[in-house]
Every structure is written in C-alpha cells, then in structure tokens.
Amino acid sequence: MHPESDPKAKRLPIWFWLLMVVCLVFAVPWYRETGAQDPIVFGMPIWAITALVSGLGISVLTAYALHVVLQDEGEDPDG
Amino acid sequence: MADPSAQATTTLDALPIGIDGLVVLVVYLLGIVGIGFWGRAKRKEESLSDHYLAGRELGFFVLLLTLFATQYSGNTLFGFTAKGYRMGYAWVMSVHAMTAVVVGYLLFAPALHRHSRDRNYITPADYLDDRFNSRAIRLVCALIMIFATANYVYAQLKVMGLAVGGLTGGRIDPIYGVVGLAVVMILYETLGGMRSVAWTDAIQGFLLLLGFTLLVILVMRQHGTLADAAVHIREHNPEKIAVPNATRCAYWFSMVLLIGLGASVYPHAIQRIYAAKNPRILRKSLKVMAFFPFVTTLIVLLVGLIALRAHPGLDHQSSERLLAIICGDLAGSGSLGYWTVIVILAAIMAALMSTADSALLSLSSMATKDLYGTFLNPTANEQKLTRVGKSVSWVVLALLVWLSSYEDLTLVQLLEVKFEVLLQVVPAFYLGVHLPRLKGGPVLLGMLVGLGLAITLLVMGIKTIDGVHAGVVALAANTLTVLVGHALGSRQTVAAPG
C-alpha cells in the first residue's frame, strides 16, 4: 500500500482554530491606517507589539498542535 | 536564510582581529574535523540510511540544534540585520516567516516521518515516487531540489571566502579561504556522513545561540536601548516606525509564505525529519523550534533598529556591512567585547558551514539515489551507492568552489531564484499527505506549470507583483492546477461505469 493520508491524525478542538484565525488576522497590520504613528511601549510601536504577540500566539498554538497531533501509537499525549 | 547570495558582497575587513583570535578560530575548525572522526567511529554499517540519516537515530538535542543550525544560515546574521536597518519595524515579518517554517512542518512532517520509517525513505523524492508511483515526479522533484541546494552551498561558499579574506585583512586570498573551509567540511562529511554533520551542527547551533545572545546584550550596553532608538527613529526615519502601507503588508504575507513553505521543504530539513529517532523526539524538537524566532530573528531585528541610531545614514551597500561595523565597535570596546566578537565570528563560520554541509550531504544523496540509483544504475547495491554518494560530494563541492572564484558570474543571478523554484514542490508534499485520492498526473502538471511560470516571471525581471513574490504567484497557479486536476479526475472516476 502506498502511503497516503494520515489515518492516525487527531482532530484539533474548535477553539484552536478560532484562536489561530485571530492570531493570523492580527499578525499583519493590514487593518490599520497607513502611516499612523502609534504610541511606543518598550521601544516598539503598538502595531509591532500586536504583530509580535500574534506571532507568539501562533508559536504557542503550533507547539500545542504538535503535542496533540504527533503521538506515538498508544502514547498518552500528556504522559 | 532567504536570498543568501544578496550578502555575497559582505566583508569583514573592518575587524581588528589579532593572531590570538585567529588561533582560536583555527582550533575550533580542527575540533570540527575531530568530530568527523568520532562520527566515523560510531558508524554501524556502509549503508545509505547510516550515511545520510545517521541510522535514523538522532536524539532530541542533536535533532533540535541541527534543525536550528541548518535553517539559520550566515545570512540570518548578516542579511536580516541589514534588512531590519533598512526596513525598520516592519521587518517583524522575519519573525513570522521563521515561525511559519515550523507551522509548515506541523502540516506534513508527522505523516511524512511515519511513512519514512515504514517505507525506508532516504531522499524527499523517495516519498513522492512511492506515493504517486511516478518516476517522472521523482526526476522533476530531484532536479528542483538539487538546483536549490547547489545554490545554497554556492552562496555559503562565496560568503566564506569573503569572510576569511576580510578577517585576515586580505592577507589570505578569498579562494584559499573557500578551499580551506570546504576541505574541513568535506572531510568530516565523508568520514561520518549525517552523524558528523548533525553533531557539528549541534555545536554550531549552540554557538549561534550564544552569539545571538551576546550580540544583543553588548550592543544595548554600547549603543543604548531599543527605547532610545525608537525616539531617534520617530524623529529621523518616521516611515520606519509608522504602520506599513498595503503593498508592504502584501509583501509581508508573501514573505511568510515564501520562507515558511519554501524552507519547510528544504531537502536537508526533510531528511532531518526522516532521521529523528522517534515521533516523540521529533515533536519535542519542533515544539522548541516554534519559539526560536523570538531569540534569533527578533534579536537580529533589534540590533538593526538600534544601529539606526548608532550608525545613521548608511546606504544600501554600506548597510550590507552593518554586522561587521557593529562587530568592529564591539571589538574596540575592551577585552570582553573583543572575545565576544570572536564568538560571533565563530558563530558566523558555524552558520555558514552548518548550512553548507547539510545542503551538500542532501544534494549528494539525491544525485546518488534519485538520479544514479534510479535511472543510471538501478541494480547498484547500498555499499556501491554510498561510495558513489561520497564521490559526488567531492566532485560537486570542487565544482562549486571553482565557480565561487568567479566574481561576475551571470549564473549568480539565476541562482538567486532558489526559493521561487523550490516552492513548486510544496503541493506535492502538503497535498500528498492530506488528499488520499490525489493522483500523480495533476501533481506533475502543477509542478511544471508553477516552475514554468516562476522562471518566466523571473526572466522577465518581475520579482514581485503588487508586493507578492513571483514564486508565490507561481505556487498559486501550481496549487490551482493540482486541485482542478484532482477534482476533474475524481469526477471522471465517479462517472465511470463499474
């Protein structure tokens, strides 16, 4: 049999996808007015901080998904 | 990591490195060769799996650091610092792009890892040939990946030569630098294959992390914090701190797709997925990798932004030398700064060599297994193929070293299209593991359509369309062709009697 789709792939919960969409939407400042000068916090404008926090959210969600999806056969995901 | 050839003009001639620093760097290189001998001692058999995949036994730390060192090349340090300086805060996109690589792995690496163990794959094209039962797909995929990896090795060699020439103040001709470092690389690679390459990558990955950390600490100590820089940037370069326009945002999306998808199908990255000891180790390594952009590319961005205040007004060409200029500042600031620069230089060498050796090993495996072993000598046994593979490494490296001695090679412009070309194998892997009924015909057609469109656009001099990279446009056409072909094929199968 040729390897095809992944029969052991586990489904991710709906909240995962909702959070991922939120992070993806806010990762790039396409929704902001071009040329706006934001307040600076810790040396970064707010739009850049939003992009970084969204990126961090994507990293956390990716790590979670890897934790859930990539299991050994019979392995407890939390074990 | 993207556009390595763009940094080929970088030089380090501003650095006041003494004999003591050079001695440390030479000892470091000799230590790397020592690891080659260690890898040979650990060899279990003369087989493709042992030579190219370290017997599929890479543990957590080695896998993590080899994935890291392979993906973050010398260009991450040189090119990304310069780009942050020129683009400003919008270069946050580089953090997203490197995160996207791990998201890409998430989408296909788990399934690919399991299939590779079940079916004993060595090269990326092994999977495609097996999955779609198509030698034509193997051939096209192997040629695309060989082209991309040759480009990668070539670009790293070019920068190695300039780095050695600059470090020694021109006392050593760049070509001798290239030959010297290439000999070190090929020695440990021939001796221990992937085992040596992965272990040297692990040391080089550690050095890279150390270099990144020291760099940002000392730069802030010497040139002030990011908050100081932000005030300066708002006053003197307001466009670099303002919300970017629509074209820049489109470029941002496109850059994330280009690097995220392109780097996830690097053949040497796929072979590291094959080489993971088990799914748990692969999972742990990728989970940590998901956070590395925040301690690497983000740090490089911060250094670029702080440099806007410390070294204002650099033009495009001068900004390419920004890291060398900053190292020059540090080296002259006392013994701590001086030895930090030595660590950073070792990290730069590490970054160049770890990327080049991994790409070279991968190239050798594909030329041997996908071309020689499949089309020229299908009856060759594992020992014969392994010997041929080692010879291929020497011949290819000699050829690339020879090419790197030419200053104005028009081929260089062709080689710059690496990512645009490599992206065209993405649908075959990503859709291959997720669409069980997908056939080889649409995949091959899509690959050829994408390849043709990418090359046509680049030959016409069109690098981006409204901020979107030519390769991403071609990938869209490629994916659409595959999906339409798949839908039509499925409909015919349903309609067919019986």
XYZ file of C-alpha atoms in Angstrom:
577
model
C 0.000 0.000 0.000
C 1.339 3.422 -0.881
C 1.421 5.922 1.953
C -1.415 8.330 1.512
C -3.327 10.365 4.062
C -2.620 10.161 7.764
C -5.080 7.668 9.292
C -3.842 8.370 12.840
C -4.163 12.168 12.587
C -6.002 13.549 15.595
C -8.581 16.314 15.343
C -7.815 19.672 16.908
C -10.535 21.372 19.003
C -12.604 24.227 17.552
C -11.113 26.783 19.961
C -7.694 26.021 18.495
C -8.822 27.037 15.026
C -10.652 30.146 16.321
C -7.556 31.350 18.193
C -5.348 30.567 15.206
C -7.576 32.672 12.920
C -7.495 35.572 15.429
C -3.679 35.402 15.616
C -3.354 35.223 11.813
C -5.691 38.216 11.337
C -3.753 40.413 13.768
C -0.271 39.201 12.781
C -0.016 41.655 9.859
C -1.205 45.279 10.381
C -3.288 45.345 7.169
C -6.312 46.577 9.152
C -4.554 49.777 10.338
C -4.414 53.209 8.742
C -1.251 53.509 6.635
C 1.366 55.853 8.085
C -0.225 56.097 11.556
C 2.267 56.807 14.352
C 1.395 54.613 17.355
C 2.449 55.156 20.981
C 5.744 53.423 21.794
C 5.889 50.754 24.524
C 9.245 49.140 25.438
C 10.751 50.714 22.321
C 8.103 49.293 19.981
C 5.025 50.881 18.359
C 1.726 49.237 19.357
C 1.157 47.779 15.869
C 4.530 45.983 16.005
C 3.811 44.669 19.510
C 0.426 43.386 18.286
C 2.183 41.623 15.395
C 4.756 40.072 17.741
C 2.171 38.940 20.309
C 0.112 37.392 17.486
C 3.263 35.639 16.264
C 3.905 34.338 19.765
C 0.299 33.107 19.867
C 0.904 31.206 16.604
C 4.040 29.639 18.150
C 2.121 28.534 21.255
C -0.732 27.096 19.168
C 1.743 25.316 16.870
C 3.511 23.768 19.863
C 0.127 22.669 21.242
C -0.881 21.155 17.896
C 2.429 19.291 17.645
C 1.833 17.969 21.147
C -1.603 16.660 20.212
C -1.074 15.504 16.639
C 2.338 13.868 16.684
C 1.905 10.970 19.079
C 3.478 7.558 19.246
C 0.984 4.757 18.854
C -0.696 4.198 22.207
C 1.122 7.161 23.769
C -0.713 9.355 26.246
C -0.472 12.954 24.970
C 0.021 14.272 28.476
C 2.250 11.500 29.685
C 18.331 32.364 5.267
C 16.485 33.893 2.322
C 18.492 35.419 -0.515
C 21.941 34.297 0.699
C 23.584 35.481 -2.467
C 22.480 39.024 -1.675
C 25.021 39.007 1.118
C 27.901 37.900 -1.077
C 29.199 41.438 -1.021
C 29.546 41.431 2.750
C 33.067 41.827 4.025
C 34.564 41.785 7.453
C 37.629 43.854 6.683
C 36.735 46.410 9.344
C 37.553 43.984 12.151
C 40.758 44.364 14.147
C 41.192 40.642 14.871
C 44.618 39.651 16.192
C 46.601 36.414 15.915
C 45.128 35.136 19.225
C 41.599 35.378 17.823
C 42.592 33.658 14.579
C 44.291 30.846 16.538
C 41.051 30.234 18.478
C 39.095 30.083 15.216
C 41.583 27.602 13.672
C 41.461 25.386 16.802
C 37.668 25.453 16.552
C 37.847 24.263 12.934
C 40.260 21.446 13.835
C 37.867 20.381 16.603
C 35.121 20.149 13.979
C 37.283 17.730 11.924
C 37.791 15.714 15.135
C 34.020 15.258 15.295
C 34.218 13.822 11.778
C 36.499 11.068 13.085
C 34.138 10.495 16.003
C 31.228 10.126 13.560
C 33.232 7.546 11.586
C 33.962 5.580 14.770
C 30.222 5.467 15.535
C 29.357 4.194 12.035
C 27.404 0.932 12.152
C 27.309 -0.161 8.504
C 28.108 1.000 4.985
C 24.523 1.850 4.029
C 22.598 4.837 2.693
C 20.486 5.028 5.846
C 23.574 5.093 8.075
C 25.479 7.623 5.949
C 22.659 10.000 5.026
C 20.283 9.630 8.013
C 22.666 8.664 10.863
C 20.875 5.305 11.099
C 17.605 7.214 11.899
C 18.779 7.610 15.476
C 19.049 11.382 16.065
C 18.121 12.257 19.660
C 16.421 15.405 20.975
C 19.320 17.850 21.470
C 21.170 16.911 18.304
C 17.983 16.973 16.205
C 16.909 20.327 17.652
C 20.284 22.001 17.166
C 20.888 20.522 13.713
C 17.430 21.700 12.568
C 18.212 25.114 14.026
C 21.744 25.431 12.611
C 20.591 24.228 9.202
C 17.754 26.735 8.981
C 19.567 29.771 10.336
C 22.447 30.378 7.958
C 25.099 33.096 7.856
C 22.536 35.183 6.070
C 20.287 35.261 9.134
C 23.020 37.184 10.913
C 24.249 39.351 8.022
C 21.217 39.816 5.826
C 18.500 40.101 8.436
C 20.426 42.736 10.445
C 20.827 44.822 7.290
C 17.204 44.324 6.279
C 15.987 45.390 9.743
C 18.105 48.530 9.434
C 16.670 49.377 6.006
C 13.032 48.365 6.518
C 12.564 49.274 10.192
C 9.907 47.741 12.436
C 8.035 46.061 9.561
C 10.893 43.527 9.491
C 8.971 41.872 12.348
C 7.798 39.843 9.338
C 11.088 37.881 9.564
C 9.991 36.535 12.974
C 6.681 35.430 11.430
C 8.440 33.889 8.430
C 10.698 31.706 10.606
C 7.720 30.695 12.766
C 5.844 29.766 9.588
C 8.527 27.170 8.799
C 7.513 25.219 11.915
C 3.798 25.687 11.116
C 4.671 24.187 7.720
C 6.276 21.173 9.415
C 3.162 20.734 11.516
C 1.112 20.351 8.338
C 3.093 17.496 6.810
C 6.067 16.351 8.940
C 4.196 13.986 11.318
C 2.764 11.887 8.488
C 5.984 12.052 6.489
C 8.071 10.881 9.450
C 5.906 7.803 9.937
C 5.833 6.929 6.233
C 9.620 7.325 6.066
C 10.089 4.740 8.809
C 7.547 2.349 7.316
C 8.988 2.619 3.806
C 12.695 3.354 4.493
C 12.910 6.618 2.561
C 16.307 8.254 2.144
C 15.535 11.254 -0.084
C 12.478 13.553 -0.252
C 11.706 12.290 -3.757
C 11.558 8.694 -2.417
C 8.272 9.673 -0.785
C 6.832 11.256 -3.935
C 7.821 8.320 -6.167
C 6.261 5.883 -3.688
C 3.168 7.994 -3.026
C 2.329 8.777 -6.670
C 4.063 5.791 -8.292
C 5.776 8.198 -10.674
C 9.424 8.287 -11.698
C 8.748 11.495 -13.617
C 7.740 13.241 -10.372
C 10.866 11.850 -8.687
C 13.013 13.222 -11.516
C 11.468 16.729 -11.578
C 11.460 16.992 -7.767
C 15.082 15.807 -7.526
C 16.242 18.275 -10.198
C 14.444 21.182 -8.470
C 15.906 20.266 -5.093
C 19.428 19.664 -6.438
C 19.319 23.086 -8.093
C 18.136 24.721 -4.870
C 20.724 23.023 -2.648
C 23.566 23.691 -5.101
C 22.553 27.354 -4.971
C 22.606 27.231 -1.188
C 26.052 25.637 -0.953
C 27.420 28.020 -3.582
C 26.145 31.120 -1.745
C 27.609 29.953 1.589
C 30.998 29.236 -0.046
C 31.037 32.684 -1.594
C 30.451 34.361 1.775
C 33.008 32.052 3.468
C 35.691 33.288 1.068
C 34.852 36.926 1.682
C 34.750 36.354 5.449
C 38.188 34.715 5.517
C 39.636 37.369 3.202
C 38.212 40.143 5.369
C 39.196 38.562 8.692
C 42.818 38.281 7.668
C 42.864 41.803 6.280
C 43.297 40.498 2.738
C 46.426 38.505 3.648
C 44.624 35.333 2.592
C 43.005 35.293 -0.844
C 39.253 34.513 -0.593
C 39.646 31.429 -2.790
C 42.105 29.869 -0.294
C 39.574 30.583 2.456
C 36.861 28.840 0.443
C 39.133 25.853 -0.309
C 40.269 25.592 3.338
C 36.774 25.617 4.814
C 35.453 23.368 2.035
C 38.183 20.810 2.811
C 37.223 20.854 6.519
C 33.580 20.349 5.575
C 34.089 17.562 3.063
C 36.471 15.756 5.425
C 34.028 15.438 8.289
C 31.141 14.778 5.941
C 32.947 11.928 4.136
C 34.174 10.481 7.411
C 30.887 10.355 9.300
C 28.069 11.410 6.926
C 24.931 12.737 8.626
C 26.212 11.637 12.058
C 29.201 14.020 11.827
C 27.204 16.748 10.097
C 24.458 16.651 12.753
C 26.947 16.649 15.636
C 28.932 19.551 14.198
C 25.612 21.301 13.537
C 24.731 20.816 17.214
C 27.926 22.572 18.314
C 27.430 25.229 15.674
C 23.800 25.699 16.723
C 24.902 26.248 20.319
C 27.487 28.796 19.161
C 24.838 30.573 17.100
C 22.513 30.887 20.105
C 25.399 32.126 22.265
C 26.428 34.596 19.545
C 22.876 35.978 19.174
C 22.527 36.450 22.945
C 25.901 38.130 23.489
C 25.348 40.330 20.460
C 22.155 41.962 21.704
C 23.419 42.375 25.294
C 26.639 44.097 24.264
C 25.029 46.194 21.536
C 22.492 47.568 24.044
C 25.281 48.207 26.543
C 27.294 50.126 23.984
C 24.661 51.869 21.860
C 21.661 52.287 24.186
C 18.325 50.511 24.444
C 15.597 49.971 21.884
C 13.545 52.721 23.585
C 16.347 55.218 22.867
C 16.486 54.015 19.276
C 12.677 54.306 18.867
C 12.735 58.004 19.823
C 15.551 58.583 17.310
C 13.778 56.623 14.553
C 10.499 58.522 15.038
C 12.368 61.810 14.710
C 14.686 60.941 11.806
C 13.100 57.965 9.971
C 9.352 58.201 10.784
C 8.420 55.916 7.863
C 10.351 53.069 9.532
C 8.195 53.146 12.664
C 4.825 54.045 11.070
C 2.113 51.498 10.195
C 3.201 49.986 6.826
C 1.179 50.524 3.638
C -0.916 47.933 1.735
C 1.906 46.870 -0.617
C 4.239 46.307 2.335
C 1.539 44.254 4.080
C 1.084 42.141 0.910
C 4.874 41.677 0.819
C 4.693 40.618 4.484
C 2.104 37.892 3.737
C 4.077 36.815 0.688
C 7.393 36.676 2.583
C 5.822 34.485 5.265
C 4.524 32.085 2.593
C 7.779 32.155 0.601
C 10.068 31.360 3.529
C 7.605 29.355 5.613
C 6.632 26.951 2.829
C 9.954 27.045 0.963
C 12.204 26.348 3.953
C 9.906 23.605 5.246
C 10.599 21.568 2.094
C 14.350 22.093 2.093
C 15.595 18.595 1.252
C 18.083 18.676 4.163
C 15.235 19.643 6.518
C 13.033 16.795 5.247
C 15.928 14.370 5.759
C 16.234 15.529 9.374
C 12.557 14.644 9.788
C 13.412 11.173 8.425
C 16.432 10.927 10.751
C 14.537 11.614 14.010
C 14.796 8.647 16.348
C 11.039 8.566 17.056
C 7.923 10.777 16.811
C 8.290 11.953 20.409
C 11.775 13.354 19.767
C 10.641 14.991 16.517
C 7.676 16.527 18.341
C 9.808 17.894 21.184
C 12.354 19.386 18.777
C 9.720 21.086 16.623
C 7.915 22.432 19.701
C 11.092 24.213 20.821
C 11.822 25.319 17.246
C 8.453 27.134 17.212
C 9.865 29.643 19.732
C 13.400 30.077 18.320
C 12.478 33.050 16.090
C 11.948 35.080 19.276
C 15.543 34.549 20.418
C 17.137 34.746 16.963
C 15.441 36.754 14.213
C 13.873 39.131 16.749
C 17.307 39.792 18.293
C 18.774 40.438 14.853
C 15.921 42.901 14.171
C 16.598 44.711 17.456
C 20.289 45.050 16.559
C 19.339 46.500 13.152
C 16.958 49.021 14.781
C 19.472 50.094 17.445
C 22.037 50.576 14.673
C 19.713 53.143 13.050
C 20.610 55.432 15.954
C 24.231 54.327 16.392
C 25.147 54.425 12.677
C 22.570 56.604 10.897
C 22.554 57.276 7.174
C 24.114 54.076 5.768
C 23.169 53.475 2.124
C 22.046 50.070 0.807
C 25.569 48.843 0.036
C 27.012 50.036 3.352
C 24.128 48.598 5.347
C 25.047 45.133 3.993
C 28.211 45.500 6.111
C 26.272 46.550 9.196
C 27.090 43.473 11.286
C 30.798 43.880 10.512
C 30.593 47.548 11.525
C 28.880 46.619 14.808
C 31.450 43.879 15.483
C 34.154 46.486 14.832
C 32.567 48.727 17.507
C 32.465 45.842 19.986
C 35.987 44.578 19.244
C 37.403 48.009 20.062
C 35.469 48.342 23.342
C 37.696 46.192 25.589
C 38.598 42.555 26.069
C 35.005 41.386 26.762
C 33.838 42.968 23.528
C 36.846 41.584 21.638
C 36.271 37.976 22.727
C 32.541 38.328 22.165
C 33.328 39.270 18.583
C 35.480 36.110 18.309
C 32.459 34.067 19.479
C 30.234 35.887 16.981
C 32.744 35.220 14.187
C 32.882 31.541 15.154
C 29.061 31.625 15.095
C 29.108 33.187 11.615
C 31.504 30.483 10.375
C 29.345 27.916 12.141
C 26.237 29.275 10.449
C 27.853 29.171 7.013
C 29.360 25.697 7.402
C 26.361 24.053 9.071
C 24.092 25.191 6.264
C 26.534 24.282 3.506
C 27.427 20.826 4.883
C 23.786 19.830 5.370
C 22.812 21.023 1.901
C 25.825 19.272 0.348
C 25.063 15.963 2.056
C 21.465 16.202 0.914
C 22.489 17.074 -2.635
C 24.803 14.057 -2.703
C 22.020 11.730 -1.533
C 19.604 12.999 -4.193
C 22.136 12.814 -7.031
C 23.034 9.273 -5.937
C 19.654 7.778 -5.076
C 17.222 9.744 -7.262
C 19.333 10.055 -10.402
C 22.180 7.482 -10.411
C 20.446 4.713 -8.443
C 17.070 5.119 -10.171
C 17.913 5.929 -13.765
C 21.576 5.061 -14.437
C 22.356 2.004 -12.326
C 19.190 0.597 -10.704
C 20.964 -2.639 -9.716
C 23.653 -0.914 -7.614
C 23.751 -2.143 -4.002
C 23.840 0.066 -0.870
C 27.645 -0.057 -0.484
C 28.137 0.957 -4.097
C 25.590 3.799 -3.799
C 27.202 5.064 -0.577
C 30.631 5.123 -2.242
C 29.198 6.918 -5.274
C 27.487 9.394 -2.941
C 30.754 10.300 -1.234
C 32.434 10.814 -4.624
C 29.509 13.002 -5.738
C 30.045 15.237 -2.677
C 33.715 15.788 -3.585
C 33.003 16.462 -7.268
C 30.070 18.830 -6.616
C 31.952 20.731 -3.927
C 35.042 21.065 -6.160
C 32.828 22.401 -8.950
C 31.085 24.912 -6.669
C 34.408 26.054 -5.152
C 35.707 26.612 -8.681
C 32.557 28.566 -9.619
C 32.843 30.663 -6.467
C 36.199 32.023 -7.651
C 34.440 33.965 -10.415
C 33.462 37.468 -9.385
C 30.953 38.377 -12.051
C 29.191 35.167 -12.870
C 25.864 35.681 -14.626
C 24.881 32.307 -13.182
C 24.659 34.026 -9.821
C 21.542 35.860 -10.948
C 19.985 32.556 -11.948
C 20.921 31.036 -8.625
C 19.064 33.768 -6.767
C 15.771 32.180 -7.778
C 16.178 29.306 -5.317
C 13.054 29.799 -3.212
C 10.861 30.602 -6.203
C 11.811 27.267 -7.764
C 11.836 25.188 -4.574
C 8.303 26.350 -3.685
C 6.940 24.383 -6.655
C 7.375 21.042 -4.857
C 5.226 22.224 -1.918
C 1.811 20.985 -3.216
C 3.243 17.501 -3.885
C 4.219 17.076 -0.216
C 1.474 19.042 1.538
C -1.423 17.762 -0.588
C 0.174 14.331 -0.954
C -0.170 13.567 2.752
C -3.673 15.069 3.066
C -5.537 14.021 -0.119
C -5.598 10.209 -0.243
C -7.061 10.026 -3.760
C -4.743 12.591 -5.323
C -3.041 11.109 -8.409
C 0.388 11.832 -9.837
C -0.812 13.413 -13.117
C -2.200 16.670 -11.654
C 0.777 16.920 -9.261
C 3.311 16.657 -12.102
C 1.331 19.069 -14.288
C 1.029 21.573 -11.415
C 4.752 21.347 -10.691
C 5.615 22.034 -14.349
C 3.084 24.898 -14.620
C 4.463 26.501 -11.422
C 8.059 26.023 -12.500
C 7.395 27.450 -15.961
C 5.549 30.483 -14.583
C 8.165 31.196 -11.888
C 11.045 31.063 -14.375
C 9.124 33.116 -16.978
C 8.338 35.879 -14.469
C 11.915 35.996 -13.208
C 13.402 36.000 -16.728
C 11.086 38.945 -17.486
C 12.588 40.670 -14.448
C 9.325 40.529 -12.454
C 10.327 39.689 -8.878
C 7.084 40.791 -7.211
C 3.537 41.650 -8.339
C 1.935 44.228 -6.007
C 4.264 43.054 -3.244
C 3.658 39.320 -3.858
C 6.761 37.297 -4.829
C 6.854 35.706 -8.297
C 7.361 32.268 -6.711
C 4.230 32.675 -4.574
C 2.179 33.646 -7.660
C 3.555 30.559 -9.436
C 2.774 28.417 -6.387
C -0.850 29.619 -6.515
C -1.071 28.593 -10.194
C 0.601 25.274 -9.348
C -1.794 24.521 -6.473
C -4.831 25.545 -8.525
C -3.732 23.223 -11.359
C -3.331 20.310 -8.910
C -6.722 20.908 -7.270
C -8.615 21.376 -10.550
C -6.915 18.274 -11.992
C -7.785 16.352 -8.838
C -11.435 17.474 -8.940
C -11.788 16.574 -12.641
C -10.104 13.204 -12.068
C -12.389 12.442 -9.120
C -15.472 13.326 -11.181
C -14.386 11.020 -14.034
C -13.742 8.212 -11.558
C -17.239 8.614 -10.089
C -18.860 8.830 -13.534
C -17.020 5.815 -14.938
C -19.167 2.642 -15.134
C -18.323 -0.188 -12.829
